[in-house]
Amino acid sequence: MPPNATGLPYDRVWNFSAGPSALPVSVLEEVQRDLLNYKGTGMSVMEMSHRSKAYDSIINGAEATLRRLLKVPDNYAIIFMQGGGTGEFAASYLNLFASKSVRDKQRKLGRPLTCDYLVTGTWSKGGLKEVKRLGGITNVVADGVKSTESGAASYHSLAPVSEWNLGKPEETAFVYYCENETVHGIETPSSLVVDAVDPSVPVVCDMSSNMLSRPIDIKRFGAIIAGAQKNMGPAGVTLVIVRKDLLEREEPDTEAVRGVPSVLDWQYYASAGSMPHTPPTFAIYVCGLVFKWAEEMGLEALAQLREARAGLVYDMMDKHPDFYRGVVDKQYRSRMNLVFNLPTKELESKFVAEAAERNMIQLKGHRSLGGIRISLYNAMPLEGAQAFVAFMKEFYAANCQ
């Protein structure tokens, strides 16, 4: 196909959506080639029985590739589920409180364990709210940064670890945090959290929006949850990587297990190879192709790319801070979702409209905050960030006063 005016094949745009987001073109091309007849089976993956040998090869291959790519230890299960990150807000709480290790710990304490939440933005706040709704006893480790005047929390930085209110290890079931907050544009270094938490307490991390963008030390976590639709594939499938001892149960008919719906039950899915019933077959298939693409790229190269892309945009923001107004503490700026404001809402609307004329779309900030947000996920090549920065430079020259 001939390129469009911006040099992109297939008349594609620069898609800066926060999710669902752009996929690698090479992956889409492979999907296209095999869409009507997958590898000589005479049918599409969308039409294929999940109990067939062909699909068994697809889902097992996807899991094996991801295990190699992330160096997932053998004592961790990889599970493909549904329900998105929001479903896992509930699932992480329900599954851990059904696990033998947490129940033994709770029995020893003689009262319910608490759930520690590091609140850094919209999604970690959502996780906290869901567990409260389910009756969990929560402890807020930190809630953004408090205003010295009003006492209200804002999510532009992290409180120092010395100010965190971590629960006592013997009283805590798990510590939860969201590593990259897509709305507020803040990214929490994993080492900051796992180094602060007692090793006896499982760390549960939502990595929906920065998964596969850099190497991860899996063994530092009790569980990792991630919706696929930002860095791994299309919407519809959710990844769970969980330490197997946390899946161990006492008896299948205990009260705790009865409180875990089958559709959220990690053990139920893990014991059936992620297929106790029909999984999101096509979404898992595409994820498997993205895993192969990422393996060929290498996590180190993807980490370098994410730094390079974000660095271009942040350099332009820092060059004109009174025009491109970033609010996030520089040491915690997200490499995935970059947010800023312009001097007026009118200028922000103009920025979005003129960017669209240049085939750059999905730049409006989240509806709760406004402003501008550019999402630079794994499939975005460096050229996309370069094109965006060239437009920023042009827009500044035409509108600064």
CSV table of C-alpha atoms in Angstrom, one decimal:
chain,number,residue,atom,x,y,z
A,1,MET,CA,0.0,0.0,0.0
A,2,PRO,CA,1.3,3.5,-0.7
A,3,PRO,CA,2.1,5.8,2.2
A,4,ASN,CA,-0.1,8.7,3.1
A,5,ALA,CA,1.0,12.3,3.4
A,6,THR,CA,2.9,11.6,6.7
A,7,GLY,CA,4.7,8.6,5.2
A,8,LEU,CA,2.6,6.0,7.0
A,9,PRO,CA,1.5,2.9,5.1
A,10,TYR,CA,-2.2,1.8,4.7
A,11,ASP,CA,-3.3,5.5,5.2
A,12,ARG,CA,-2.7,5.0,9.0
A,13,VAL,CA,-2.6,7.8,11.5
A,14,TRP,CA,-0.3,8.4,14.5
A,15,ASN,CA,-2.6,6.9,17.1
A,16,PHE,CA,-1.7,8.3,20.5
A,17,SER,CA,-4.7,6.7,22.2
A,18,ALA,CA,-4.5,5.7,25.9
A,19,GLY,CA,-6.2,2.4,25.1
A,20,PRO,CA,-7.2,0.5,23.2
A,21,SER,CA,-4.0,1.5,21.4
A,22,ALA,CA,-1.9,1.0,18.4
A,23,LEU,CA,-0.5,-2.5,17.5
A,24,PRO,CA,2.7,-3.2,15.6
A,25,VAL,CA,2.0,-3.1,11.9
A,26,SER,CA,3.8,-6.3,11.3
A,27,VAL,CA,1.4,-8.1,13.7
A,28,LEU,CA,-1.6,-6.6,12.0
A,29,GLU,CA,-0.2,-7.7,8.6
A,30,GLU,CA,0.2,-11.3,9.9
A,31,VAL,CA,-3.3,-11.2,11.3
A,32,GLN,CA,-4.5,-10.0,7.9
A,33,ARG,CA,-2.7,-12.7,6.0
A,34,ASP,CA,-4.2,-15.5,8.2
A,35,LEU,CA,-7.6,-14.0,8.8
A,36,LEU,CA,-9.6,-16.2,6.5
A,37,ASN,CA,-7.5,-19.3,6.6
A,38,TYR,CA,-5.2,-19.7,9.6
A,39,LYS,CA,-2.1,-21.8,8.7
A,40,GLY,CA,-4.0,-24.0,6.4
A,41,THR,CA,-6.8,-25.0,8.8
A,42,GLY,CA,-9.4,-23.6,6.4
A,43,MET,CA,-10.9,-21.3,9.0
A,44,SER,CA,-10.2,-18.1,10.9
A,45,VAL,CA,-9.0,-18.2,14.5
A,46,MET,CA,-12.3,-16.4,15.3
A,47,GLU,CA,-14.1,-19.5,14.1
A,48,MET,CA,-11.9,-22.1,15.7
A,49,SER,CA,-12.8,-24.3,18.6
A,50,HIS,CA,-10.8,-23.5,21.7
A,51,ARG,CA,-10.6,-27.3,22.2
A,52,SER,CA,-8.9,-27.9,18.8
A,53,LYS,CA,-5.3,-28.9,18.4
A,54,ALA,CA,-4.7,-25.7,16.4
A,55,TYR,CA,-5.9,-23.4,19.1
A,56,ASP,CA,-4.2,-25.4,21.8
A,57,SER,CA,-0.9,-24.6,20.0
A,58,ILE,CA,-1.9,-20.9,19.8
A,59,ILE,CA,-2.6,-20.4,23.5
A,60,ASN,CA,0.3,-22.6,24.7
A,61,GLY,CA,2.6,-20.9,22.4
A,62,ALA,CA,1.5,-17.5,23.7
A,63,GLU,CA,2.1,-18.5,27.3
A,64,ALA,CA,5.5,-20.1,26.5
A,65,THR,CA,6.7,-16.9,24.6
A,66,LEU,CA,5.6,-14.6,27.4
A,67,ARG,CA,7.4,-16.9,30.0
A,68,ARG,CA,10.6,-16.7,28.0
A,69,LEU,CA,10.3,-12.9,27.3
A,70,LEU,CA,9.6,-11.9,31.0
A,71,LYS,CA,11.8,-14.8,32.4
A,72,VAL,CA,8.8,-15.9,34.5
A,73,PRO,CA,10.0,-18.5,37.1
A,74,ASP,CA,8.4,-22.0,37.1
A,75,ASN,CA,6.8,-21.3,40.4
A,76,TYR,CA,4.5,-18.7,38.8
A,77,ALA,CA,1.4,-19.3,36.9
A,78,ILE,CA,0.5,-17.3,33.7
A,79,ILE,CA,-3.3,-17.0,33.3
A,80,PHE,CA,-5.3,-15.4,30.5
A,81,MET,CA,-8.6,-14.1,31.9
A,82,GLN,CA,-11.4,-11.6,31.1
A,83,GLY,CA,-12.8,-8.6,33.0
A,84,GLY,CA,-9.9,-6.1,32.5
A,85,GLY,CA,-8.0,-4.4,35.3
A,86,THR,CA,-11.2,-3.5,37.0
A,87,GLY,CA,-12.2,-7.1,37.3
A,88,GLU,CA,-8.8,-7.8,38.8
A,89,PHE,CA,-9.3,-5.2,41.5
A,90,ALA,CA,-11.8,-7.6,43.0
A,91,ALA,CA,-10.1,-10.8,41.9
A,92,SER,CA,-6.8,-10.0,43.6
A,93,TYR,CA,-8.5,-9.4,46.9
A,94,LEU,CA,-10.8,-12.4,46.7
A,95,ASN,CA,-8.2,-14.8,45.6
A,96,LEU,CA,-5.6,-13.8,48.1
A,97,PHE,CA,-8.0,-14.0,51.0
A,98,ALA,CA,-9.0,-17.5,49.8
A,99,SER,CA,-5.3,-18.6,49.7
A,100,LYS,CA,-4.1,-21.0,52.4
A,101,SER,CA,-1.1,-18.7,53.3
A,102,VAL,CA,-3.2,-15.6,53.9
A,103,ARG,CA,-5.8,-17.6,55.9
A,104,ASP,CA,-3.1,-19.2,58.0
A,105,LYS,CA,-1.7,-15.8,58.7
A,106,GLN,CA,-5.1,-14.4,59.6
A,107,ARG,CA,-5.9,-17.3,61.9
A,108,LYS,CA,-2.6,-16.7,63.7
A,109,LEU,CA,-3.4,-13.0,64.1
A,110,GLY,CA,-6.9,-13.8,65.4
A,111,ARG,CA,-8.6,-11.1,63.3
A,112,PRO,CA,-8.9,-10.0,59.7
A,113,LEU,CA,-5.8,-8.9,57.9
A,114,THR,CA,-5.6,-5.5,56.3
A,115,CYS,CA,-5.0,-4.7,52.6
A,116,ASP,CA,-2.4,-2.0,52.0
A,117,TYR,CA,-3.0,0.4,49.1
A,118,LEU,CA,-0.5,2.9,47.7
A,119,VAL,CA,-2.8,5.4,46.0
A,120,THR,CA,-1.0,7.3,43.2
A,121,GLY,CA,-4.0,8.2,40.9
A,122,THR,CA,-7.3,7.2,39.4
A,123,TRP,CA,-6.7,3.4,39.0
A,124,SER,CA,-5.1,2.7,42.3
A,125,LYS,CA,-7.9,4.7,43.9
A,126,GLY,CA,-10.4,2.5,41.9
A,127,GLY,CA,-8.7,-0.6,43.3
A,128,LEU,CA,-9.0,0.7,46.9
A,129,LYS,CA,-12.7,1.6,46.3
A,130,GLU,CA,-13.5,-1.9,45.0
A,131,VAL,CA,-12.0,-3.7,48.0
A,132,LYS,CA,-13.8,-1.4,50.4
A,133,ARG,CA,-17.0,-2.2,48.5
A,134,LEU,CA,-16.4,-6.0,49.0
A,135,GLY,CA,-15.9,-5.5,52.7
A,136,GLY,CA,-12.1,-5.6,52.9
A,137,ILE,CA,-10.2,-3.8,55.7
A,138,THR,CA,-7.9,-1.3,54.0
A,139,ASN,CA,-4.9,0.7,55.0
A,140,VAL,CA,-3.8,3.6,52.8
A,141,VAL,CA,0.0,3.6,52.6
A,142,ALA,CA,0.0,7.0,51.0
A,143,ASP,CA,-2.6,9.0,49.0
A,144,GLY,CA,-0.8,11.2,46.5
A,145,VAL,CA,0.8,14.3,47.9
A,146,LYS,CA,-1.1,16.3,50.5
A,147,SER,CA,-1.6,20.1,50.1
A,148,THR,CA,-0.1,22.0,53.0
A,149,GLU,CA,-3.0,24.4,52.8
A,150,SER,CA,-6.1,22.4,52.1
A,151,GLY,CA,-4.9,18.9,53.0
A,152,ALA,CA,-6.4,17.6,49.7
A,153,ALA,CA,-4.5,14.9,47.8
A,154,SER,CA,-3.0,15.6,44.4
A,155,TYR,CA,-1.4,13.0,42.1
A,156,HIS,CA,1.6,14.8,40.6
A,157,SER,CA,4.3,13.1,42.8
A,158,LEU,CA,4.8,10.5,45.4
A,159,ALA,CA,5.2,11.0,49.1
A,160,PRO,CA,8.7,10.0,50.4
A,161,VAL,CA,8.9,6.4,51.5
A,162,SER,CA,9.8,7.6,55.0
A,163,GLU,CA,6.2,9.0,55.2
A,164,TRP,CA,4.5,5.8,54.0
A,165,ASN,CA,2.1,4.2,56.4
A,166,LEU,CA,2.8,0.5,55.7
A,167,GLY,CA,1.0,-1.9,57.9
A,168,LYS,CA,2.8,-4.4,60.1
A,169,PRO,CA,3.9,-7.4,58.1
A,170,GLU,CA,2.1,-9.8,60.4
A,171,GLU,CA,-1.2,-7.8,60.0
A,172,THR,CA,-1.1,-7.3,56.2
A,173,ALA,CA,-2.5,-9.6,53.5
A,174,PHE,CA,-0.9,-7.8,50.6
A,175,VAL,CA,0.3,-4.4,49.3
A,176,TYR,CA,-1.3,-3.1,46.1
A,177,TYR,CA,-0.1,-0.4,43.7
A,178,CYS,CA,-0.6,0.6,40.1
A,179,GLU,CA,2.8,1.1,38.5
A,180,ASN,CA,1.7,3.5,35.8
A,181,GLU,CA,-1.3,5.8,36.2
A,182,THR,CA,-2.6,6.5,32.7
A,183,VAL,CA,-4.8,9.4,33.7
A,184,HIS,CA,-2.4,11.4,35.8
A,185,GLY,CA,0.8,10.5,34.0
A,186,ILE,CA,2.8,9.3,37.0
A,187,GLU,CA,4.9,6.1,37.0
A,188,THR,CA,6.1,4.5,40.2
A,189,PRO,CA,9.5,2.7,40.0
A,190,SER,CA,8.8,-0.9,41.1
A,191,SER,CA,12.0,-1.0,43.1
A,192,LEU,CA,10.7,1.9,45.3
A,193,VAL,CA,7.7,-0.3,46.4
A,194,VAL,CA,9.2,-3.8,46.5
A,195,ASP,CA,12.2,-2.6,48.5
A,196,ALA,CA,10.0,-0.9,51.0
A,197,VAL,CA,7.7,-3.9,51.6
A,198,ASP,CA,8.6,-6.8,53.9
A,199,PRO,CA,9.4,-9.9,51.8
A,200,SER,CA,6.7,-11.9,53.7
A,201,VAL,CA,4.0,-9.7,52.3
A,202,PRO,CA,2.9,-10.3,48.7
A,203,VAL,CA,3.1,-7.2,46.4
A,204,VAL,CA,0.2,-7.0,43.9
A,205,CYS,CA,0.9,-4.7,41.0
A,206,ASP,CA,-1.3,-3.5,38.2
A,207,MET,CA,1.0,-3.2,35.1
A,208,SER,CA,-1.7,-2.7,32.5
A,209,SER,CA,-0.1,0.3,30.9
A,210,ASN,CA,3.6,-0.4,31.1
A,211,MET,CA,3.8,-4.1,30.6
A,212,LEU,CA,6.5,-5.4,28.2
A,213,SER,CA,8.1,-1.9,28.1
A,214,ARG,CA,11.1,-2.9,30.2
A,215,PRO,CA,12.5,-5.9,32.0
A,216,ILE,CA,10.7,-6.9,35.2
A,217,ASP,CA,12.0,-8.9,38.2
A,218,ILE,CA,8.9,-11.1,38.5
A,219,LYS,CA,10.0,-12.9,41.6
A,220,ARG,CA,9.7,-9.6,43.6
A,221,PHE,CA,5.9,-9.8,43.2
A,222,GLY,CA,3.2,-12.0,44.5
A,223,ALA,CA,0.9,-11.2,41.6
A,224,ILE,CA,1.0,-9.0,38.5
A,225,ILE,CA,-2.2,-8.0,36.7
A,226,ALA,CA,-2.5,-6.3,33.3
A,227,GLY,CA,-5.2,-5.6,30.8
A,228,ALA,CA,-3.9,-6.3,27.3
A,229,GLN,CA,-5.3,-3.3,25.4
A,230,LYS,CA,-2.4,-0.9,25.9
A,231,ASN,CA,0.8,-2.8,25.3
A,232,MET,CA,0.0,-6.4,24.6
A,233,GLY,CA,-3.0,-6.8,22.2
A,234,PRO,CA,-6.7,-6.0,21.7
A,235,ALA,CA,-9.2,-5.4,24.4
A,236,GLY,CA,-10.9,-8.5,25.9
A,237,VAL,CA,-8.1,-10.4,27.6
A,238,THR,CA,-6.4,-9.8,31.0
A,239,LEU,CA,-3.1,-11.2,32.0
A,240,VAL,CA,-2.4,-12.5,35.5
A,241,ILE,CA,1.0,-13.7,36.6
A,242,VAL,CA,0.8,-15.1,40.2
A,243,ARG,CA,3.1,-17.1,42.5
A,244,LYS,CA,1.7,-20.6,42.7
A,245,ASP,CA,1.8,-20.9,46.5
A,246,LEU,CA,-0.8,-18.1,46.6
A,247,LEU,CA,-3.1,-20.3,44.6
A,248,GLU,CA,-3.1,-23.1,47.3
A,249,ARG,CA,-6.4,-23.5,49.1
A,250,GLU,CA,-7.4,-25.4,52.2
A,251,GLU,CA,-10.6,-27.1,51.2
A,252,PRO,CA,-12.8,-26.3,48.1
A,253,ASP,CA,-15.9,-25.8,50.2
A,254,THR,CA,-14.5,-23.2,52.6
A,255,GLU,CA,-16.4,-20.0,53.1
A,256,ALA,CA,-13.6,-18.0,51.5
A,257,VAL,CA,-13.6,-20.1,48.3
A,258,ARG,CA,-17.4,-19.9,48.1
A,259,GLY,CA,-16.9,-16.1,48.0
A,260,VAL,CA,-14.8,-16.2,44.8
A,261,PRO,CA,-16.9,-16.2,41.6
A,262,SER,CA,-15.6,-18.7,39.1
A,263,VAL,CA,-15.0,-16.0,36.5
A,264,LEU,CA,-12.6,-14.3,38.9
A,265,ASP,CA,-11.0,-17.5,40.4
A,266,TRP,CA,-7.3,-17.6,39.5
A,267,GLN,CA,-6.9,-21.2,40.7
A,268,TYR,CA,-9.9,-22.3,38.6
A,269,TYR,CA,-8.4,-20.8,35.5
A,270,ALA,CA,-4.8,-21.9,36.2
A,271,SER,CA,-5.9,-25.5,36.7
A,272,ALA,CA,-7.6,-25.5,33.3
A,273,GLY,CA,-4.8,-23.9,31.3
A,274,SER,CA,-6.8,-20.6,31.2
A,275,MET,CA,-9.6,-22.4,29.4
A,276,PRO,CA,-12.2,-23.7,31.9
A,277,HIS,CA,-14.7,-22.3,29.4
A,278,THR,CA,-14.3,-20.5,26.1
A,279,PRO,CA,-11.6,-17.8,26.4
A,280,PRO,CA,-11.3,-14.6,24.3
A,281,THR,CA,-9.6,-16.7,21.6
A,282,PHE,CA,-8.8,-14.1,19.0
A,283,ALA,CA,-7.5,-11.6,21.6
A,284,ILE,CA,-5.1,-14.2,23.0
A,285,TYR,CA,-4.0,-15.1,19.5
A,286,VAL,CA,-3.1,-11.5,18.8
A,287,CYS,CA,-1.4,-11.2,22.1
A,288,GLY,CA,0.8,-14.2,21.2
A,289,LEU,CA,1.9,-12.4,18.1
A,290,VAL,CA,2.7,-9.3,20.0
A,291,PHE,CA,4.7,-11.4,22.5
A,292,LYS,CA,6.7,-12.8,19.6
A,293,TRP,CA,7.3,-9.3,18.2
A,294,ALA,CA,8.4,-8.0,21.6
A,295,GLU,CA,10.7,-11.1,22.0
A,296,GLU,CA,12.3,-10.2,18.6
A,297,MET,CA,12.7,-6.6,19.7
A,298,GLY,CA,14.0,-7.5,23.2
A,299,LEU,CA,12.9,-5.9,26.4
A,300,GLU,CA,16.2,-3.9,26.7
A,301,ALA,CA,15.6,-2.4,23.3
A,302,LEU,CA,12.0,-1.6,24.2
A,303,ALA,CA,13.1,0.0,27.4
A,304,GLN,CA,15.6,2.2,25.4
A,305,LEU,CA,12.8,3.1,22.9
A,306,ARG,CA,10.4,4.1,25.7
A,307,GLU,CA,13.0,6.4,27.2
A,308,ALA,CA,13.9,7.9,23.8
A,309,ARG,CA,10.3,8.6,22.8
A,310,ALA,CA,9.3,10.2,26.1
A,311,GLY,CA,12.6,12.1,26.3
A,312,LEU,CA,11.8,13.9,23.1
A,313,VAL,CA,8.5,15.2,24.3
A,314,TYR,CA,9.7,16.0,27.8
A,315,ASP,CA,12.6,18.0,26.4
A,316,MET,CA,10.2,20.1,24.4
A,317,MET,CA,8.0,20.6,27.5
A,318,ASP,CA,11.0,21.6,29.6
A,319,LYS,CA,12.2,24.0,26.9
A,320,HIS,CA,8.9,25.9,27.0
A,321,PRO,CA,7.5,25.3,30.5
A,322,ASP,CA,5.2,28.3,30.5
A,323,PHE,CA,3.5,27.1,27.4
A,324,TYR,CA,3.6,23.3,27.7
A,325,ARG,CA,2.8,23.1,31.4
A,326,GLY,CA,3.6,19.7,32.9
A,327,VAL,CA,2.7,19.2,36.6
A,328,VAL,CA,4.2,15.8,37.3
A,329,ASP,CA,7.3,15.6,39.4
A,330,LYS,CA,10.1,14.9,36.9
A,331,GLN,CA,11.4,11.9,38.7
A,332,TYR,CA,8.0,10.2,38.5
A,333,ARG,CA,7.0,11.3,35.0
A,334,SER,CA,5.4,8.4,33.0
A,335,ARG,CA,7.2,7.1,29.9
A,336,MET,CA,3.9,5.8,28.7
A,337,ASN,CA,1.3,8.6,29.2
A,338,LEU,CA,2.6,12.1,29.1
A,339,VAL,CA,0.3,14.9,30.3
A,340,PHE,CA,0.4,18.6,30.1
A,341,ASN,CA,-1.7,21.7,29.8
A,342,LEU,CA,-1.6,24.8,27.6
A,343,PRO,CA,-2.2,28.3,28.8
A,344,THR,CA,-5.9,28.2,27.9
A,345,LYS,CA,-8.6,25.7,27.1
A,346,GLU,CA,-9.1,27.3,23.8
A,347,LEU,CA,-5.4,26.7,22.9
A,348,GLU,CA,-5.8,23.0,24.0
A,349,SER,CA,-8.8,22.6,21.7
A,350,LYS,CA,-6.9,24.2,18.8
A,351,PHE,CA,-3.9,22.0,19.5
A,352,VAL,CA,-6.0,18.8,19.3
A,353,ALA,CA,-7.8,20.0,16.1
A,354,GLU,CA,-4.6,21.0,14.3
A,355,ALA,CA,-2.8,17.8,15.4
A,356,ALA,CA,-5.7,15.8,13.9
A,357,GLU,CA,-5.2,17.6,10.6
A,358,ARG,CA,-1.7,16.2,10.7
A,359,ASN,CA,-2.9,12.6,11.3
A,360,MET,CA,-2.2,12.7,15.0
A,361,ILE,CA,-5.2,11.6,17.0
A,362,GLN,CA,-6.5,10.8,20.5
A,363,LEU,CA,-4.6,13.7,22.3
A,364,LYS,CA,-7.3,15.0,24.6
A,365,GLY,CA,-6.6,14.5,28.2
A,366,HIS,CA,-8.7,12.2,30.3
A,367,ARG,CA,-12.3,13.6,30.8
A,368,SER,CA,-11.6,14.0,34.5
A,369,LEU,CA,-8.6,16.2,34.1
A,370,GLY,CA,-8.7,17.8,30.6
A,371,GLY,CA,-5.5,19.1,29.1
A,372,ILE,CA,-3.4,17.1,26.6
A,373,ARG,CA,-2.3,13.5,26.9
A,374,ILE,CA,0.0,11.6,24.5
A,375,SER,CA,0.3,7.9,25.0
A,376,LEU,CA,3.5,6.3,23.8
A,377,TYR,CA,3.1,2.6,24.1
A,378,ASN,CA,5.4,-0.1,22.8
A,379,ALA,CA,4.1,-0.2,19.2
A,380,MET,CA,4.7,3.5,18.7
A,381,PRO,CA,7.9,4.0,16.7
A,382,LEU,CA,10.4,6.8,17.5
A,383,GLU,CA,9.2,8.5,14.3
A,384,GLY,CA,5.8,9.0,15.9
A,385,ALA,CA,7.3,10.9,18.8
A,386,GLN,CA,9.5,12.9,16.4
A,387,ALA,CA,6.4,13.9,14.4
A,388,PHE,CA,4.6,15.0,17.5
A,389,VAL,CA,7.5,17.1,18.8
A,390,ALA,CA,7.8,18.7,15.4
A,391,PHE,CA,4.2,19.7,15.6
A,392,MET,CA,4.7,21.0,19.2
A,393,LYS,CA,7.5,23.2,18.0
A,394,GLU,CA,5.4,24.5,15.1
A,395,PHE,CA,2.4,25.1,17.4
A,396,TYR,CA,4.5,27.0,19.9
A,397,ALA,CA,6.0,29.3,17.3
A,398,ALA,CA,2.5,30.1,16.0
A,399,ASN,CA,0.7,30.6,19.3
A,400,CYS,CA,3.2,31.8,22.0
A,401,GLN,CA,2.9,35.4,23.0
